[in-house]
mmCIF file of N, CA and C in Angstrom:
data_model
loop_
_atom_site.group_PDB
_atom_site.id
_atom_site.type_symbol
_atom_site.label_atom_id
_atom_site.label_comp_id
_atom_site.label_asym_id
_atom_site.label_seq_id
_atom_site.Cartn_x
_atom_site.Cartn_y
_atom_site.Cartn_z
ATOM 1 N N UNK A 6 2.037 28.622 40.154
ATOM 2 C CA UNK A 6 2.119 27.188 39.933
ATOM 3 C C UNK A 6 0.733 26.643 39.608
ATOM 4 N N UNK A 7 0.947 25.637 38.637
ATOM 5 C CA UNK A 7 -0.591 25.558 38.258
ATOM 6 C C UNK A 7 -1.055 24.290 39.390
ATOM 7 N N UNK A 8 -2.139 24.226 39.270
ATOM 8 C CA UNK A 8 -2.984 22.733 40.212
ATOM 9 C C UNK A 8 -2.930 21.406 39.325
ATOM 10 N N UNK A 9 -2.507 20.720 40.090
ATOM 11 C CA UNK A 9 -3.218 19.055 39.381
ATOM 12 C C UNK A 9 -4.505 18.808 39.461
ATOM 13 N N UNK A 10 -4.982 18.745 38.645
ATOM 14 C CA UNK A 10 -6.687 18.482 38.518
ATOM 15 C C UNK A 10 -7.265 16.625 38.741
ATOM 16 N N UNK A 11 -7.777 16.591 39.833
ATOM 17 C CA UNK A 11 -8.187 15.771 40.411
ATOM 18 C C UNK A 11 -9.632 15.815 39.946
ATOM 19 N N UNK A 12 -10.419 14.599 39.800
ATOM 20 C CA UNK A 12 -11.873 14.006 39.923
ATOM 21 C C UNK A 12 -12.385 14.383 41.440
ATOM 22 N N UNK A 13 -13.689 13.478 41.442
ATOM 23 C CA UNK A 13 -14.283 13.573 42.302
ATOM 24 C C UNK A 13 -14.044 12.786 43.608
ATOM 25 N N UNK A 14 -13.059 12.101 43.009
ATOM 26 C CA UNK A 14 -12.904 10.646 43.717
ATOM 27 C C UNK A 14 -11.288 10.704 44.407
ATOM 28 N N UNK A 15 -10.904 12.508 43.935
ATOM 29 C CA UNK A 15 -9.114 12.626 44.260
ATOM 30 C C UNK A 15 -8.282 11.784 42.876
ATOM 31 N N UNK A 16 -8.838 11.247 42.242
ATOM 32 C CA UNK A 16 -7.974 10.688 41.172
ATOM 33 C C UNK A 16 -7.402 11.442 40.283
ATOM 34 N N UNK A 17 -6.343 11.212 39.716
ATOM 35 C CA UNK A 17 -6.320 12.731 38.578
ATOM 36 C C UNK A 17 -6.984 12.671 37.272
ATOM 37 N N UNK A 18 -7.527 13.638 37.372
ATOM 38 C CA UNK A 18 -8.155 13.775 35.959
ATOM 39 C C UNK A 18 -8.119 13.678 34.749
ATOM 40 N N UNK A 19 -8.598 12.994 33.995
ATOM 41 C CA UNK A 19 -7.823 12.239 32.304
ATOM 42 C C UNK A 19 -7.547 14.075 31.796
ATOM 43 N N UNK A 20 -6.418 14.186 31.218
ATOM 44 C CA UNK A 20 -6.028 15.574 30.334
ATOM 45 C C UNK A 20 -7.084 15.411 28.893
ATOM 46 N N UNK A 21 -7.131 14.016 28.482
ATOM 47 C CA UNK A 21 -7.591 14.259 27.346
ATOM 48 C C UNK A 21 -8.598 12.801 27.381
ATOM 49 N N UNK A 22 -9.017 12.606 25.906
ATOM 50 C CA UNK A 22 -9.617 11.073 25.390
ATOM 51 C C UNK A 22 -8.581 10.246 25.392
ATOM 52 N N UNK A 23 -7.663 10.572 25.123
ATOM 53 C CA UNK A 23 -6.313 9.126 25.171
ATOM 54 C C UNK A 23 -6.198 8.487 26.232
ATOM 55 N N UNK A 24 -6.850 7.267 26.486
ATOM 56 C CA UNK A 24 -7.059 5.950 27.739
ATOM 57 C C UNK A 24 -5.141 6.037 27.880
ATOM 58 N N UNK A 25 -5.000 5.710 28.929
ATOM 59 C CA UNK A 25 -3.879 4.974 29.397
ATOM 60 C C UNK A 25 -3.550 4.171 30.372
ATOM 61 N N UNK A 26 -2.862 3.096 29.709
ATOM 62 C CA UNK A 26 -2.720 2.114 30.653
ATOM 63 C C UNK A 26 -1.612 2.165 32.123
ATOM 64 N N UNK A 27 -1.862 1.283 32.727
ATOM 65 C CA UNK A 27 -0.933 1.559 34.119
ATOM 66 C C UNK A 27 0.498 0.803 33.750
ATOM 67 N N UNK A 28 1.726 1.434 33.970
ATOM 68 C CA UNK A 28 2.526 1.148 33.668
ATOM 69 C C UNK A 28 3.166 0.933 34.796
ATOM 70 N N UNK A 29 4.828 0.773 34.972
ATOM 71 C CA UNK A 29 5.573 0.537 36.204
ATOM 72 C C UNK A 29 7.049 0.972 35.362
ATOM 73 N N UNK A 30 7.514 1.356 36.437
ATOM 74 C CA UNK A 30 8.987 2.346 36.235
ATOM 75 C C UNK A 30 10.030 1.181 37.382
ATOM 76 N N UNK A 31 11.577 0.966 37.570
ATOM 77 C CA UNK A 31 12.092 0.683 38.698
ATOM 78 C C UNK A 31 12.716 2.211 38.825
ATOM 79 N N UNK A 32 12.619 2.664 39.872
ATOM 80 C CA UNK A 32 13.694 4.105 39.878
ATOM 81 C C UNK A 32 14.244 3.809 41.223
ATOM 82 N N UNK A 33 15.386 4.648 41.448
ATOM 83 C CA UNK A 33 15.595 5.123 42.648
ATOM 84 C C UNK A 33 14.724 5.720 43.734
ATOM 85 N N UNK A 34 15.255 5.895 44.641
ATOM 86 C CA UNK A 34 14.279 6.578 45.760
ATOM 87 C C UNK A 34 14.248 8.013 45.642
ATOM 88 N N UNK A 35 15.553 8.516 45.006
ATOM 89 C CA UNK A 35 16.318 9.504 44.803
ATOM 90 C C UNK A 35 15.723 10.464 43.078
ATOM 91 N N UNK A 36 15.672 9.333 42.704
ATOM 92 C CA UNK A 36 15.078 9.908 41.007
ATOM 93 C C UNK A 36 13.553 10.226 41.460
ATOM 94 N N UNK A 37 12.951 9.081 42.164
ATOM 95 C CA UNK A 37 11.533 9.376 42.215
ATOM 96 C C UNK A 37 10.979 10.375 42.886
ATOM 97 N N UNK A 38 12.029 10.856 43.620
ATOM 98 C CA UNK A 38 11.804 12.551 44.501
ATOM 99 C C UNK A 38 11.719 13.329 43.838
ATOM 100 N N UNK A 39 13.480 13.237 43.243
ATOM 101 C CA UNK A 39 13.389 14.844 41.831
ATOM 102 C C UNK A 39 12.281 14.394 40.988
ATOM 103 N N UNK A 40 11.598 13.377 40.498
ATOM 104 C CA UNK A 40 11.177 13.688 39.360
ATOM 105 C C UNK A 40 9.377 14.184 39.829
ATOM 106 N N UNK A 41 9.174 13.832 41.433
ATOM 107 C CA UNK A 41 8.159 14.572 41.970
ATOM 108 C C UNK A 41 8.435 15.694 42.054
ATOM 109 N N UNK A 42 9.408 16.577 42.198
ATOM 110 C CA UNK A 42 9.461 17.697 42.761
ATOM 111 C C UNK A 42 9.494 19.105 41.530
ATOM 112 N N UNK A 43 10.351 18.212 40.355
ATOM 113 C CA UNK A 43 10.040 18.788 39.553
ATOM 114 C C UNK A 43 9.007 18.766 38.988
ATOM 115 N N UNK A 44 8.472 17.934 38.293
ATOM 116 C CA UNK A 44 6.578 17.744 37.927
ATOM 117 C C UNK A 44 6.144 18.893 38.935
ATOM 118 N N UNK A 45 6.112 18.737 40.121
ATOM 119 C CA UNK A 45 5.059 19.316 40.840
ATOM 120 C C UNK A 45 5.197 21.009 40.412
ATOM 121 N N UNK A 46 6.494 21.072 40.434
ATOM 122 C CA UNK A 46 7.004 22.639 39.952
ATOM 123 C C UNK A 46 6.007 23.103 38.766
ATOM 124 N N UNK A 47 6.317 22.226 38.022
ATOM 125 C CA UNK A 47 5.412 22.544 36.697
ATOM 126 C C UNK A 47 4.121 22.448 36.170
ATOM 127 N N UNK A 48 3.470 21.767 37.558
ATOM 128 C CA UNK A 48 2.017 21.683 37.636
ATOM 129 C C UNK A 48 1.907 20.483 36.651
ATOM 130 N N UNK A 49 2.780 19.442 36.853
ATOM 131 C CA UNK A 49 2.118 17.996 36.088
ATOM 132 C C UNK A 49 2.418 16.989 36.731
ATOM 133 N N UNK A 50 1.771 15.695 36.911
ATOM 134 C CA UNK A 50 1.951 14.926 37.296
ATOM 135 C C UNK A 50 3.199 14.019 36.830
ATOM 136 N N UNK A 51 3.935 13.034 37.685
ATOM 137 C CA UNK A 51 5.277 12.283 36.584
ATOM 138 C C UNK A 51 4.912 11.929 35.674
ATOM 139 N N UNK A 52 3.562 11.054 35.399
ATOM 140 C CA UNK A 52 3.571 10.701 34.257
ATOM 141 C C UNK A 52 3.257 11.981 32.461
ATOM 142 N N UNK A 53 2.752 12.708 33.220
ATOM 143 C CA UNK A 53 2.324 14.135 32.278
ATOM 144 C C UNK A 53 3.867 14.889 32.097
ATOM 145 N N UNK A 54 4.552 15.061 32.877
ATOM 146 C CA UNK A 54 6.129 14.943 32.442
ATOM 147 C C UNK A 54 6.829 14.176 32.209
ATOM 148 N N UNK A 55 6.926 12.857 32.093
ATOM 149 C CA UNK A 55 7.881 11.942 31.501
ATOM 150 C C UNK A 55 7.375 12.134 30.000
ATOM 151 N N UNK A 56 6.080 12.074 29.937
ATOM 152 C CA UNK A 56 5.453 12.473 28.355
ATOM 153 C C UNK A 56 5.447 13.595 27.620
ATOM 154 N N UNK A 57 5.922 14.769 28.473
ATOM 155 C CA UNK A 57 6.327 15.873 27.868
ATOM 156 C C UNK A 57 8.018 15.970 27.342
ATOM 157 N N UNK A 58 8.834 15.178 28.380
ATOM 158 C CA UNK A 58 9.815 15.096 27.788
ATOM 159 C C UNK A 58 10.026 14.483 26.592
ATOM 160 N N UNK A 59 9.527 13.161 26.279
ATOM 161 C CA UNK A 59 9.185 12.248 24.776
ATOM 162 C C UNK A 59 8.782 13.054 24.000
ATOM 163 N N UNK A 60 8.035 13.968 24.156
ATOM 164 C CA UNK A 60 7.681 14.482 22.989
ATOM 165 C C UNK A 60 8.124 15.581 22.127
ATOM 166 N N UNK A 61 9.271 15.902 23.438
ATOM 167 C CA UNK A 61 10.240 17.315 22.914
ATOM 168 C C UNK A 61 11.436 16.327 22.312
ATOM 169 N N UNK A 62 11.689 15.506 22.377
ATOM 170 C CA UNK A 62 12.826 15.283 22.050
ATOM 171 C C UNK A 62 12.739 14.658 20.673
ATOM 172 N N UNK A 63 14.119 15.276 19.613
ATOM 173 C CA UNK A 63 14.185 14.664 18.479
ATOM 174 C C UNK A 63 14.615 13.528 18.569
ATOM 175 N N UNK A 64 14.201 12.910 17.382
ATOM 176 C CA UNK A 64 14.641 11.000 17.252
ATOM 177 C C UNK A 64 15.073 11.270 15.911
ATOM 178 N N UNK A 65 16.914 10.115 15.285
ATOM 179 C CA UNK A 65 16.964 10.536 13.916
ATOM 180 C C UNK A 65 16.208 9.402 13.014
#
């Protein structure tokens, strides 16, 4: 399993130059578990997997 890469400060570490802003989700209590548990599986944070899913997916 890979690590989440944290700063110095415990923050997570930018992946790249692309700034991003702070956003807000409403989820369940229930979604926001699985979607920790899976991320964590895969060594990404939710937001580094909600963005991996967008980007696999076709649009017509």
């Amino acid at each position: 399993m890979k690590k989440i890469k944290r700063d110095i400060q415990g923050k997570f570490a930018l992946k790249n130059d692309d700034y991003r802003e702070v956003r807000s989700l409403r989820l369940t209590d229930d979604t926001w578990k699985r979607l920790g548990i899976v991320s964590e599986c895969l060594g990404l944070t939710r937001a580094d997997y909600l963005e991996e899913i967008i980007k696999e997916q076709s649009y017509p």
